[in-house]
Short mmCIF file of C-alpha atoms and ligand atoms in Angstrom, two decimals:
data_model
loop_
_atom_site.label_atom_id
_atom_site.label_comp_id
_atom_site.label_asym_id
_atom_site.label_seq_id
_atom_site.Cartn_x
_atom_site.Cartn_y
_atom_site.Cartn_z
CA UNK C 961 56.08 106.53 -30.68
CA UNK C 962 55.53 102.81 -29.31
CA UNK C 963 51.64 101.89 -29.31
CA UNK C 964 49.27 102.33 -26.18
CA UNK C 965 48.07 98.47 -24.66
CA UNK C 966 44.89 98.77 -22.36
CA UNK C 967 43.91 97.56 -19.26
CA UNK C 968 40.56 96.11 -19.22
CA UNK C 969 41.11 94.73 -15.21
CA UNK C 970 37.64 91.75 -14.54
CA UNK C 971 38.82 91.38 -10.63
CA UNK C 972 35.85 92.44 -9.84
CA UNK C 973 33.22 90.99 -11.98
CA UNK C 974 34.37 88.04 -13.99
CA UNK C 975 37.05 87.32 -11.39
CA UNK C 976 34.36 87.26 -8.87
CA UNK C 977 32.67 85.24 -10.38
CA UNK C 978 33.71 82.13 -8.64
CA UNK C 979 31.40 80.62 -6.74
CA UNK C 980 32.43 81.83 -2.59
CA UNK C 981 34.22 83.57 -3.48
CA UNK C 982 31.86 87.57 -3.16
CA UNK C 983 33.35 90.55 -1.99
CA UNK C 984 31.17 92.74 0.64
CA UNK C 985 30.61 95.52 -1.30
CA UNK C 986 34.10 97.86 1.55
CA UNK C 987 36.20 94.99 -0.16
CA UNK C 988 35.54 95.69 -3.47
CA UNK C 989 36.56 99.12 -2.65
CA UNK C 990 39.41 98.80 -0.76
CA UNK C 991 40.43 96.38 -4.75
CA UNK C 992 38.78 99.28 -7.22
CA UNK C 993 41.39 101.59 -5.65
CA UNK C 994 44.23 99.12 -5.67
CA UNK C 995 43.97 98.32 -9.21
CA UNK C 996 43.56 102.29 -9.84
CA UNK C 997 47.57 102.78 -7.44
CA UNK C 998 48.58 99.87 -10.11
CA UNK C 999 47.72 102.07 -12.73
CA UNK C 1000 44.58 100.04 -14.23
CA UNK C 1001 42.72 102.27 -17.73
CA UNK C 1002 39.76 100.14 -16.69
CA UNK C 1003 38.15 98.93 -14.56
CA UNK C 1004 34.74 96.47 -14.76
CA UNK C 1005 33.13 97.00 -11.44
CA UNK C 1006 30.44 94.53 -11.94
CA UNK C 1007 26.98 93.13 -13.26
CA UNK C 1008 24.65 96.14 -11.77
CA UNK C 1009 21.30 93.74 -12.63
CA UNK C 1010 22.81 90.85 -12.06
CA UNK C 1011 22.02 92.04 -7.61
CA UNK C 1012 20.86 94.75 -5.52
CA UNK C 1013 24.51 94.52 -4.52
CA UNK C 1014 26.29 94.06 -7.58
CA UNK C 1015 24.24 97.82 -8.09
CA UNK C 1016 25.70 99.33 -5.49
CA UNK C 1017 29.34 98.06 -5.66
CA UNK C 1018 29.29 100.11 -9.15
CA UNK C 1019 27.50 102.89 -7.63
CA UNK C 1020 29.71 103.52 -5.32
CA UNK C 1021 32.76 101.61 -6.56
CA UNK C 1022 32.02 104.99 -9.15
CA UNK C 1023 32.56 107.24 -6.14
CA UNK C 1024 35.64 105.96 -5.26
CA UNK C 1025 37.87 105.65 -7.20
CA UNK C 1026 39.24 108.48 -10.33
CA UNK C 1027 40.22 108.75 -12.98
CA UNK C 1028 40.17 105.24 -14.47
CA UNK C 1029 37.19 103.92 -16.24
CA UNK C 1030 33.90 102.43 -14.64
CA UNK C 1031 32.60 99.62 -16.60
CA UNK C 1032 28.98 97.78 -15.76
CA UNK C 1033 28.49 95.10 -17.91
CA UNK C 1034 24.73 93.66 -19.38
CA UNK C 1035 22.84 91.66 -21.60
CA UNK C 1036 22.31 93.02 -24.93
CA UNK C 1037 18.33 93.57 -22.98
CA UNK C 1038 16.76 97.69 -22.77
CA UNK C 1039 16.47 96.89 -19.13
CA UNK C 1040 19.90 95.59 -18.06
CA UNK C 1041 21.47 98.82 -20.15
CA UNK C 1042 19.16 101.33 -17.98
CA UNK C 1043 20.31 100.11 -14.91
CA UNK C 1044 23.79 99.88 -15.04
CA UNK C 1045 23.61 103.91 -16.82
CA UNK C 1046 21.51 103.97 -13.50
CA UNK C 1047 24.33 102.70 -11.80
CA UNK C 1048 27.62 104.54 -13.28
CA UNK C 1049 25.21 107.57 -12.39
CA UNK C 1050 28.44 108.97 -10.42
CA UNK C 1051 31.29 107.32 -12.29
CA UNK C 1052 33.55 110.46 -13.09
CA UNK C 1053 34.26 108.55 -16.82
CA UNK C 1054 31.74 105.40 -17.79
CA UNK C 1055 31.47 102.37 -19.86
CA UNK C 1056 29.25 100.00 -21.14
CA UNK C 1057 29.77 96.77 -21.33
CA UNK C 1058 27.01 94.91 -23.69
CA UNK C 1059 27.29 92.29 -25.49
CA UNK C 1060 25.42 88.46 -27.08
CA UNK C 1061 26.36 84.65 -27.92
CA UNK C 1062 27.74 84.90 -31.69
CA UNK C 1063 28.94 81.13 -31.74
CA UNK C 1064 27.30 78.43 -33.75
CA UNK C 1065 25.63 77.13 -30.41
CA UNK C 1066 25.41 80.30 -28.81
CA UNK C 1067 22.52 81.76 -31.31
CA UNK C 1068 20.77 77.99 -31.87
CA UNK C 1069 20.53 76.36 -28.40
CA UNK C 1070 21.29 79.88 -26.07
CA UNK C 1071 18.81 82.89 -28.45
CA UNK C 1072 17.14 80.05 -30.15
CA UNK C 1073 17.95 82.32 -32.71
CA UNK C 1074 19.44 83.28 -36.67
CA UNK C 1075 22.35 85.69 -37.20
CA UNK C 1076 20.61 87.85 -39.02
CA UNK C 1077 18.57 88.10 -36.41
CA UNK C 1078 21.60 88.25 -33.29
CA UNK C 1079 23.60 91.59 -35.76
CA UNK C 1080 19.72 92.64 -35.05
CA UNK C 1081 20.11 92.36 -32.02
CA UNK C 1082 23.60 93.42 -31.59
CA UNK C 1083 23.50 96.78 -33.27
CA UNK C 1084 19.68 98.05 -31.53
CA UNK C 1085 22.08 97.21 -27.65
CA UNK C 1086 25.06 99.23 -28.98
CA UNK C 1087 22.51 101.77 -30.31
CA UNK C 1088 20.75 102.04 -26.63
CA UNK C 1089 23.73 101.82 -24.42
CA UNK C 1090 25.59 105.32 -26.69
CA UNK C 1091 22.02 106.71 -25.37
CA UNK C 1092 23.54 107.01 -22.49
CA UNK C 1093 27.30 106.52 -22.72
CA UNK C 1094 29.82 107.61 -25.55
CA UNK C 1095 31.73 104.29 -24.76
CA UNK C 1096 30.48 101.89 -25.03
CA UNK C 1097 31.88 98.54 -25.24
CA UNK C 1098 29.99 95.88 -27.43
CA UNK C 1099 31.33 91.81 -27.11
CA UNK C 1100 30.67 88.97 -29.27
CA UNK C 1101 30.21 86.07 -26.66
CA UNK C 1102 31.76 82.66 -27.39
CA UNK C 1103 33.81 84.83 -30.51
CA UNK C 1104 36.44 81.83 -29.76
CA UNK C 1105 34.27 79.36 -30.97
CA UNK C 1106 32.48 81.37 -33.74
CA UNK C 1107 33.13 82.09 -38.03
CA UNK C 1108 35.20 84.32 -38.66
CA UNK C 1109 33.38 85.54 -41.73
CA UNK C 1110 30.40 85.64 -39.52
CA UNK C 1111 32.15 87.90 -36.64
CA UNK C 1112 33.19 90.18 -38.62
CA UNK C 1113 30.24 90.94 -39.87
CA UNK C 1114 29.62 91.82 -35.88
CA UNK C 1115 31.98 93.37 -35.84
CA UNK C 1116 31.34 95.68 -38.56
CA UNK C 1117 28.01 96.90 -37.28
CA UNK C 1118 27.93 97.32 -34.03
CA UNK C 1119 31.18 100.07 -34.90
CA UNK C 1120 28.56 100.97 -37.44
CA UNK C 1121 26.04 101.83 -34.28
CA UNK C 1122 29.08 103.45 -32.30
CA UNK C 1123 30.80 101.22 -30.39
CA UNK C 1124 34.60 102.00 -28.79
CA UNK C 1125 35.23 99.03 -27.75
CA UNK C 1126 34.71 94.89 -29.93
CA UNK C 1127 35.51 92.24 -27.44
CA UNK C 1128 36.56 89.56 -28.96
CA UNK C 1129 36.12 86.79 -25.62
CA UNK C 1130 37.48 83.35 -26.35
CA UNK C 1131 35.01 81.98 -23.62
CA UNK C 1132 35.07 78.85 -23.26
CA UNK C 1133 39.66 78.77 -23.66
CA UNK C 1134 38.97 76.76 -26.44
CA UNK C 1135 41.24 78.61 -29.31
CA UNK C 1136 45.41 77.79 -29.32
CA UNK C 1137 47.49 81.15 -29.97
CA UNK C 1138 47.58 80.56 -33.26
CA UNK C 1139 43.98 80.39 -33.74
CA UNK C 1140 43.09 82.98 -31.11
CA UNK C 1141 46.20 85.95 -32.81
CA UNK C 1142 44.93 84.92 -36.54
CA UNK C 1143 41.35 85.85 -35.87
CA UNK C 1144 42.15 89.25 -34.39
CA UNK C 1145 44.42 89.16 -37.50
CA UNK C 1146 41.29 88.24 -39.41
CA UNK C 1147 38.97 91.14 -38.09
CA UNK C 1148 41.88 94.15 -38.48
CA UNK C 1149 42.30 92.86 -42.34
CA UNK C 1150 38.63 92.10 -43.75
CA UNK C 1151 36.11 94.62 -41.26
CA UNK C 1152 35.58 97.95 -42.45
CA UNK C 1153 35.50 101.44 -40.13
CA UNK C 1154 38.25 98.45 -37.62
CA UNK C 1155 40.86 101.34 -37.05
CA UNK C 1156 37.11 103.85 -35.40
CA UNK C 1157 37.39 101.03 -32.35
CA UNK C 1158 39.94 98.93 -30.62
CA UNK C 1159 39.50 95.08 -30.21
CA UNK C 1160 40.35 94.15 -27.30
CA UNK C 1161 41.00 90.88 -25.93
CA UNK C 1162 39.16 88.39 -23.60
CA UNK C 1163 40.86 85.20 -22.95
CA UNK C 1164 40.17 81.94 -20.65
CA UNK C 1165 41.94 79.18 -19.79
CA UNK C 1166 40.71 76.20 -19.40
CA UNK C 1167 43.20 75.09 -21.11
CA UNK C 1168 46.00 76.49 -19.58
CA UNK C 1169 46.33 78.97 -22.99
CA UNK C 1170 44.96 82.19 -21.62
CA UNK C 1171 47.81 85.00 -21.79
CA UNK C 1172 49.65 82.51 -24.41
CA UNK C 1173 46.43 83.71 -26.47
CA UNK C 1174 45.83 88.07 -25.06
CA UNK C 1175 49.89 87.62 -26.34
CA UNK C 1176 48.88 86.89 -29.88
CA UNK C 1177 45.92 88.54 -30.15
CA UNK C 1178 48.22 91.60 -28.78
CA UNK C 1179 51.09 90.85 -31.53
CA UNK C 1180 47.92 90.88 -34.23
CA UNK C 1181 46.33 94.11 -32.97
CA UNK C 1182 44.61 94.20 -30.30
CA UNK C 1183 44.61 97.42 -27.89
CA UNK C 1184 43.16 96.35 -24.58
CA UNK C 1185 43.68 93.47 -22.94
CA UNK C 1186 40.67 91.76 -20.20
CA UNK C 1187 42.70 90.14 -17.47
CA UNK C 1188 42.84 89.54 -13.63
CA UNK C 1189 44.73 90.19 -10.82
CA UNK C 1190 46.02 85.70 -10.26
CA UNK C 1191 44.12 84.90 -12.87
CA UNK C 1192 41.32 84.95 -10.37
CA UNK C 1193 38.21 83.88 -12.22
CA UNK C 1194 34.82 80.71 -13.82
CA UNK C 1195 36.33 77.41 -13.91
CA UNK C 1196 40.50 77.99 -14.55
CA UNK C 1197 40.10 81.15 -14.53
CA UNK C 1198 41.35 84.95 -16.74
CA UNK C 1199 43.97 85.92 -18.30
CA UNK C 1200 46.66 87.34 -14.70
CA UNK C 1201 46.70 90.91 -14.96
CA UNK C 1202 50.13 90.15 -13.34
CA UNK C 1203 51.73 87.92 -16.25
CA UNK C 1204 50.88 90.19 -19.50
CA UNK C 1205 52.31 93.50 -17.19
CA UNK C 1206 55.35 91.56 -17.01
CA UNK C 1207 55.90 89.90 -20.59
CA UNK C 1208 55.05 93.57 -21.98
CA UNK C 1209 57.85 94.89 -19.94
CA UNK C 1210 60.19 91.96 -20.07
CA UNK C 1211 59.70 91.47 -23.67
CA UNK C 1212 60.75 95.67 -24.89
CA UNK C 1213 60.64 94.01 -28.83
CA UNK C 1214 57.11 94.10 -28.28
CA UNK C 1215 57.77 97.71 -27.88
CA UNK C 1216 54.06 98.10 -26.86
CA UNK C 1217 53.18 100.29 -23.58
CA UNK C 1218 50.90 100.08 -20.10
CA UNK C 1219 49.82 101.95 -18.59
CA UNK C 1220 50.33 100.06 -14.76
CA UNK C 1221 53.34 100.90 -12.23
CA UNK C 1222 54.14 96.61 -11.11
CA UNK C 1223 56.37 97.45 -8.44
CA UNK C 1224 52.44 97.25 -6.73
CA UNK C 1225 51.62 94.05 -8.24
CA UNK C 1226 52.06 92.60 -4.91
CA UNK C 1227 50.78 94.20 -3.79
CA UNK C 1228 47.57 94.00 -5.36
CA UNK C 1229 47.74 90.13 -5.65
CA UNK C 1230 48.11 89.52 -1.51
CA UNK C 1231 45.04 92.14 -1.05
CA UNK C 1232 42.77 90.23 -3.97
CA UNK C 1233 44.33 86.71 -2.23
CA UNK C 1234 43.53 87.17 1.29
CA UNK C 1235 40.11 89.37 0.73
CA UNK C 1236 38.68 86.43 -1.14
CA UNK C 1237 40.33 83.15 0.28
CA UNK C 1238 41.97 82.51 -2.13
CA UNK C 1239 45.73 81.07 -1.80
CA UNK C 1240 47.67 81.32 -4.48
CA UNK C 1241 49.94 78.24 -6.26
CA UNK C 1242 53.55 78.65 -5.03
CA UNK C 1243 54.79 77.96 -8.49
CA UNK C 1244 51.97 80.65 -9.92
CA UNK C 1245 54.41 82.85 -12.83
CA UNK C 1246 54.97 86.83 -11.40
CA UNK C 1247 53.01 86.53 -7.70
CA UNK C 1248 53.57 82.49 -6.49
CA UNK C 1249 55.65 82.41 -3.17
CA UNK C 1250 58.71 80.63 -5.02
CA UNK C 1251 58.77 82.52 -8.38
CA UNK C 1252 61.76 84.60 -7.28
CA UNK C 1253 63.35 81.32 -5.31
CA UNK C 1254 65.88 79.84 -7.19
CA UNK C 1255 67.11 75.35 -4.38
CA UNK C 1256 68.22 74.49 -7.16
CA UNK C 1257 72.37 74.14 -6.38
CA UNK C 1258 73.60 75.87 -9.79
CA UNK C 1259 70.77 77.86 -9.80
CA UNK C 1260 72.26 79.42 -6.79
CA UNK C 1261 75.30 79.80 -7.40
CA UNK C 1262 74.45 81.92 -10.93
CA UNK C 1263 72.75 84.11 -9.60
CA UNK C 1264 74.98 85.00 -7.20
CA UNK C 1265 77.19 85.32 -9.63
CA UNK C 1266 75.32 87.43 -11.32
CA UNK C 1267 71.67 87.36 -11.28
CA UNK C 1268 71.24 88.03 -15.38
CA UNK C 1269 72.34 83.79 -15.25
CA UNK C 1270 68.62 83.03 -14.60
CA UNK C 1271 66.49 85.43 -13.16
CA UNK C 1272 64.41 87.31 -15.50
CA UNK C 1273 62.79 89.68 -13.50
CA UNK C 1274 64.46 92.04 -10.83
CA UNK C 1275 61.78 90.97 -7.89
CA UNK C 1276 61.51 94.64 -6.84
CA UNK C 1277 60.04 94.81 -10.48
CA UNK C 1278 56.50 94.04 -9.22
CA UNK C 1279 57.52 94.93 -5.23
CA UNK C 1280 59.11 92.12 -3.53
CA UNK C 1281 60.99 92.95 -1.15
CA UNK C 1282 63.42 90.80 -0.25
CA UNK C 1283 65.19 93.24 2.61
CA UNK C 1284 61.95 92.11 4.89
CA UNK C 1285 61.83 93.22 8.15
CA UNK C 1286 61.63 90.76 11.01
CA UNK C 1287 58.75 90.95 13.14
CA UNK C 1288 59.29 90.29 16.39
CA UNK C 1289 57.88 91.58 20.16
CA UNK C 1290 60.14 94.43 20.10
CA UNK C 1291 58.46 95.53 16.58
CA UNK C 1292 56.51 98.92 16.75
CA UNK C 1293 52.83 99.58 15.12
CA UNK C 1294 54.38 101.97 12.42
CA UNK C 1295 56.68 98.39 11.47
CA UNK C 1296 53.18 96.73 11.34
CA UNK C 1297 51.92 98.55 9.41
CA UNK C 1298 54.31 99.21 6.47
CA UNK C 1299 54.19 95.50 6.58
CA UNK C 1300 50.53 95.16 6.24
CA UNK C 1301 50.45 97.54 3.30
CA UNK C 1302 53.69 95.23 1.62
CA UNK C 1303 50.92 92.44 1.94
CA UNK C 1304 48.20 94.02 0.48
CA UNK C 1305 46.03 95.50 3.61
CA UNK C 1306 45.77 99.13 3.98
CA UNK C 1307 44.73 100.03 7.73
CA UNK C 1308 43.73 103.99 7.58
CA UNK C 1309 41.34 103.52 11.18
CA UNK C 1310 43.81 103.87 13.85
CA UNK C 1311 41.59 101.87 16.86
CA UNK C 1312 41.34 98.70 14.03
CA UNK C 1313 45.90 98.87 13.75
CA UNK C 1314 45.76 98.98 18.19
CA UNK C 1315 43.48 95.79 17.58
CA UNK C 1316 45.04 94.17 15.31
CA UNK C 1317 49.00 95.65 16.73
CA UNK C 1318 47.91 93.83 20.53
CA UNK C 1319 47.47 91.36 19.46
CA UNK C 1320 50.47 90.44 17.73
CA UNK C 1321 51.92 91.53 20.63
CA UNK C 1322 50.31 88.56 22.08
CA UNK C 1323 51.65 85.97 19.80
CA UNK C 1324 54.59 87.58 19.87
CA UNK C 1325 54.77 86.83 23.06
CA UNK C 1326 54.86 83.15 21.66
CA UNK C 1327 56.80 83.08 18.66
CA UNK C 1328 59.98 84.96 18.03
CA UNK C 1329 59.37 85.04 15.34
CA UNK C 1330 56.20 86.89 13.13
CA UNK C 1331 56.22 85.70 9.86
CA UNK C 1332 53.87 86.77 7.11
CA UNK C 1333 50.67 83.99 7.51
CA UNK C 1334 51.46 85.36 11.10
CA UNK C 1335 50.35 88.17 10.30
CA UNK C 1336 47.74 88.03 7.22
CA UNK C 1337 45.95 85.54 9.73
CA UNK C 1338 45.38 89.00 11.96
CA UNK C 1339 44.36 90.89 9.57
CA UNK C 1340 41.39 88.21 9.09
CA UNK C 1341 40.80 87.90 12.56
CA UNK C 1342 39.85 91.61 12.92
CA UNK C 1343 37.84 91.20 9.85
CA UNK C 1344 35.58 88.53 11.21
CA UNK C 1345 35.69 90.57 14.28
CA UNK C 1346 32.00 91.67 13.01
CA UNK C 1347 30.52 88.39 12.73
CA UNK C 1348 26.99 87.43 13.41
CA UNK C 1349 28.15 84.63 15.04
CA UNK C 1350 31.50 83.84 17.08
CA UNK C 1351 32.71 81.48 19.20
CA UNK C 1352 32.58 81.73 22.54
CA UNK C 1353 34.51 78.22 23.49
CA UNK C 1354 35.56 75.47 22.01
CA UNK C 1355 36.37 72.28 24.49
CA UNK C 1356 37.02 69.18 22.58
CA UNK C 1357 38.48 65.85 24.07
CA UNK C 1358 39.64 63.15 22.31
CA UNK C 1359 43.06 61.20 22.85
CA UNK C 1360 43.90 56.93 22.03
CA UNK C 1361 41.19 55.21 22.33
CA UNK C 1362 39.05 57.84 23.70
CA UNK C 1363 35.02 58.95 21.68
CA UNK C 1364 36.18 62.06 20.43
CA UNK C 1365 33.47 64.98 21.58
CA UNK C 1366 33.26 68.94 21.72
CA UNK C 1367 31.03 71.38 23.46
CA UNK C 1368 31.29 75.25 21.47
CA UNK C 1369 29.24 77.62 23.10
CA UNK C 1370 27.96 80.12 20.45
CA UNK C 1371 27.26 83.57 20.80
CA UNK C 1372 24.37 84.63 17.95
CA UNK C 1373 23.95 88.27 17.15
CA UNK C 1374 24.40 89.02 21.58
CA UNK C 1375 22.27 85.79 22.66
CA UNK C 1376 24.09 82.54 24.30
CA UNK C 1377 23.78 79.09 22.70
CA UNK C 1378 25.80 75.80 24.20
CA UNK C 1379 25.74 72.25 22.37
CA UNK C 1380 28.00 68.81 22.25
CA UNK C 1381 28.39 66.34 19.82
CA UNK C 1382 30.92 63.28 19.43
CA UNK C 1383 32.61 62.09 16.20
CA UNK C 1384 35.15 60.30 14.23
CA UNK C 1385 37.77 62.49 15.42
CA UNK C 1386 38.23 65.69 16.97
CA UNK C 1387 37.26 67.86 13.64
CA UNK C 1388 34.25 65.88 13.14
CA UNK C 1389 33.10 66.46 16.95
CA UNK C 1390 33.44 70.43 17.27
CA UNK C 1391 31.57 70.33 13.07
CA UNK C 1392 28.06 68.28 15.08
CA UNK C 1393 28.43 70.30 17.56
CA UNK C 1394 28.43 73.45 16.06
CA UNK C 1395 25.76 71.70 13.95
CA UNK C 1396 22.82 71.61 17.06
CA UNK C 1397 23.34 74.45 17.84
CA UNK C 1398 23.15 76.09 14.09
CA UNK C 1399 19.58 74.48 12.04
CA UNK C 1400 20.11 74.85 9.06
CA UNK C 1401 20.51 71.65 6.24
CA UNK C 1402 25.03 72.70 4.95
CA UNK C 1403 27.03 70.33 3.38
CA UNK C 1404 30.53 70.29 4.47
CA UNK C 1405 31.76 69.67 0.58
CA UNK C 1406 35.41 70.12 1.01
CA UNK C 1407 38.25 71.20 3.87
CA UNK C 1408 41.95 71.66 3.69
CA UNK C 1409 43.96 72.16 6.83
CA UNK C 1410 47.70 73.20 6.34
CA UNK C 1411 50.34 73.82 7.97
CA UNK C 1412 51.72 76.91 6.78
CA UNK C 1413 54.74 77.60 8.87
CA UNK C 1414 57.65 74.63 9.41
CA UNK C 1415 57.05 73.85 14.10
CA UNK C 1416 54.75 72.55 15.46
CA UNK C 1417 53.36 75.41 16.84
CA UNK C 1418 53.68 76.69 14.37
CA UNK C 1419 49.66 78.30 12.23
CA UNK C 1420 47.94 76.60 10.87
CA UNK C 1421 45.27 77.34 7.82
CA UNK C 1422 41.50 75.86 7.38
CA UNK C 1423 40.05 76.76 4.19
CA UNK C 1424 36.34 74.85 3.56
CA UNK C 1425 33.57 75.19 1.68
CA UNK C 1426 30.12 74.64 2.90
CA UNK C 1427 27.15 74.26 0.72
CA UNK C 1428 23.43 75.32 1.91
CA UNK C 1429 20.58 76.02 -1.18
CA UNK C 1430 22.81 74.87 -3.36
CA UNK C 1431 25.28 78.29 -2.63
CA UNK C 1432 29.15 76.69 -2.01
CA UNK C 1433 30.27 79.04 1.04
CA UNK C 1434 34.21 79.39 1.26
CA UNK C 1435 35.03 79.35 5.32
CA UNK C 1436 39.54 80.36 6.16
CA UNK C 1437 40.52 81.07 9.74
CA UNK C 1438 44.16 80.46 11.20
CA UNK C 1439 45.27 79.49 14.58
CA UNK C 1440 48.25 77.48 16.28
CA UNK C 1441 44.50 75.18 17.63
CA UNK C 1442 44.19 73.12 14.10
CA UNK C 1443 40.26 71.10 15.94
CA UNK C 1444 39.84 74.90 16.89
CA UNK C 1445 41.13 76.74 13.29
CA UNK C 1446 37.96 74.86 11.16
CA UNK C 1447 36.13 75.22 13.52
CA UNK C 1448 36.65 79.16 13.30
CA UNK C 1449 36.68 78.48 9.27
CA UNK C 1450 33.35 76.35 9.04
CA UNK C 1451 31.74 79.42 11.21
CA UNK C 1452 33.27 82.42 8.90
CA UNK C 1453 30.91 79.82 5.82
CA UNK C 1454 28.22 80.17 7.73
CA UNK C 1455 27.88 83.39 8.64
CA UNK C 1456 27.85 84.01 5.34
CA UNK C 1457 24.35 82.28 4.52
CA UNK C 1458 23.18 82.95 7.72
CA UNK C 1459 22.01 87.05 8.49
O1 KIV H 2163 33.81 85.04 -21.52
C1 KIV H 2163 33.00 85.87 -22.05
O2 KIV H 2163 32.88 86.18 -22.61
C2 KIV H 2163 32.37 87.00 -21.29
C3 KIV H 2163 32.11 88.23 -21.69
C4 KIV H 2163 30.49 88.37 -20.64
C5 KIV H 2163 32.69 89.13 -21.52
O3 KIV H 2163 32.53 87.80 -19.53
ZN1 ZN H 2164 34.78 85.61 -19.42
#
């Protein structure tokens, strides 16, 4: 019988630490339910002591999800563990994930401590968490750079104290695959009682080796992998769930099974990307727009003769439906709802579907064929309907020999405001006009304007990063008018810090 590998998804904790990509509780529940459908075994739902919002999300996800284990992160601190246990009180299956840094630099500089004292703190935290839950995972932070002999002592001590899973994070993404694999093997060979717990990988992608390191860990005995959808996460991100899932599916020789229903991968990937306004690079393995597009003549010829020539994955295995229905003004609500589902947007509320359908028909009158980006834009528009600040109107005059000037009307929680300004270009003028009304010190850090389809009448997509009080907020919009899309993206970012 093949071995079983447990999939621990940390999209909602490590993944969500990306500046500006925070989700609200309703959005997190949507993602958690999609992860459940995907067959994830453990969902790390948050770090409850870090904020009341995180606490609330862990509580609500615990209620919403049925069978996966819900996990909450803590430091090796009693108060953190108390709060995590409280946040998990509604979970049917619960886990506390506690831990401490074990590399020389963490012990010396982060904790100003000694190796012996760190082991004592690790054991005490594990025993304390054990008072609340049976399932306790211990993370040895920066294990990737820790001395293997010392690491083995920590792992042995926490297993004796009751840890059911021990996480070996390559926190800085430093390890080489054979080095990380050898670390796991060393622990498997040298830790007394290792078979009383499961070892977990948790690899960051700073050197682009997260997935390779994770697989190397699995080949050497790890039986849990910590991953995120689309590989999102701080800096260069975490190991991508879809990559590990498909590697194990393609390489039957590895003979390790997961509980993943891989045909939901595309759906969850699109959902996470659109909710977090985090575009997926087109050549990203498994979920990128070009992952299954054969463009060279030789490849196309080969694939047409026999798919096996150049295709190792059937796109249907990750939920990509090649027989897309083209949506036009004659398409009905059911076709729109189905396409939204494929794109990761689940609509159970009939009124919302009606609103999006109405906007869809308006757009379909202007454009012959509605593509996936158009549909996501329409769904996104519905998502911003409840925002505090909305644009009533925007007028911009610009042209050759003219200094661009913009006037804008904003609705802020029902009150009307107007502002006008000029600028170096039409987008600059629109942003200056907004700044005349919103009296906060904020800086536009980055702007990305993309034409998402081919024609000049198609949609443009704008991503922005706006800094306020030292925090960076993301804004997004799509519109056939690129200046309007820029103003909307700016307002989208402002809505995240003006309450
Ligand atoms: O990267 C890391 O070390 C972590 C731990 C908190 C598990 O995310
Ligand atoms: Zn991490």
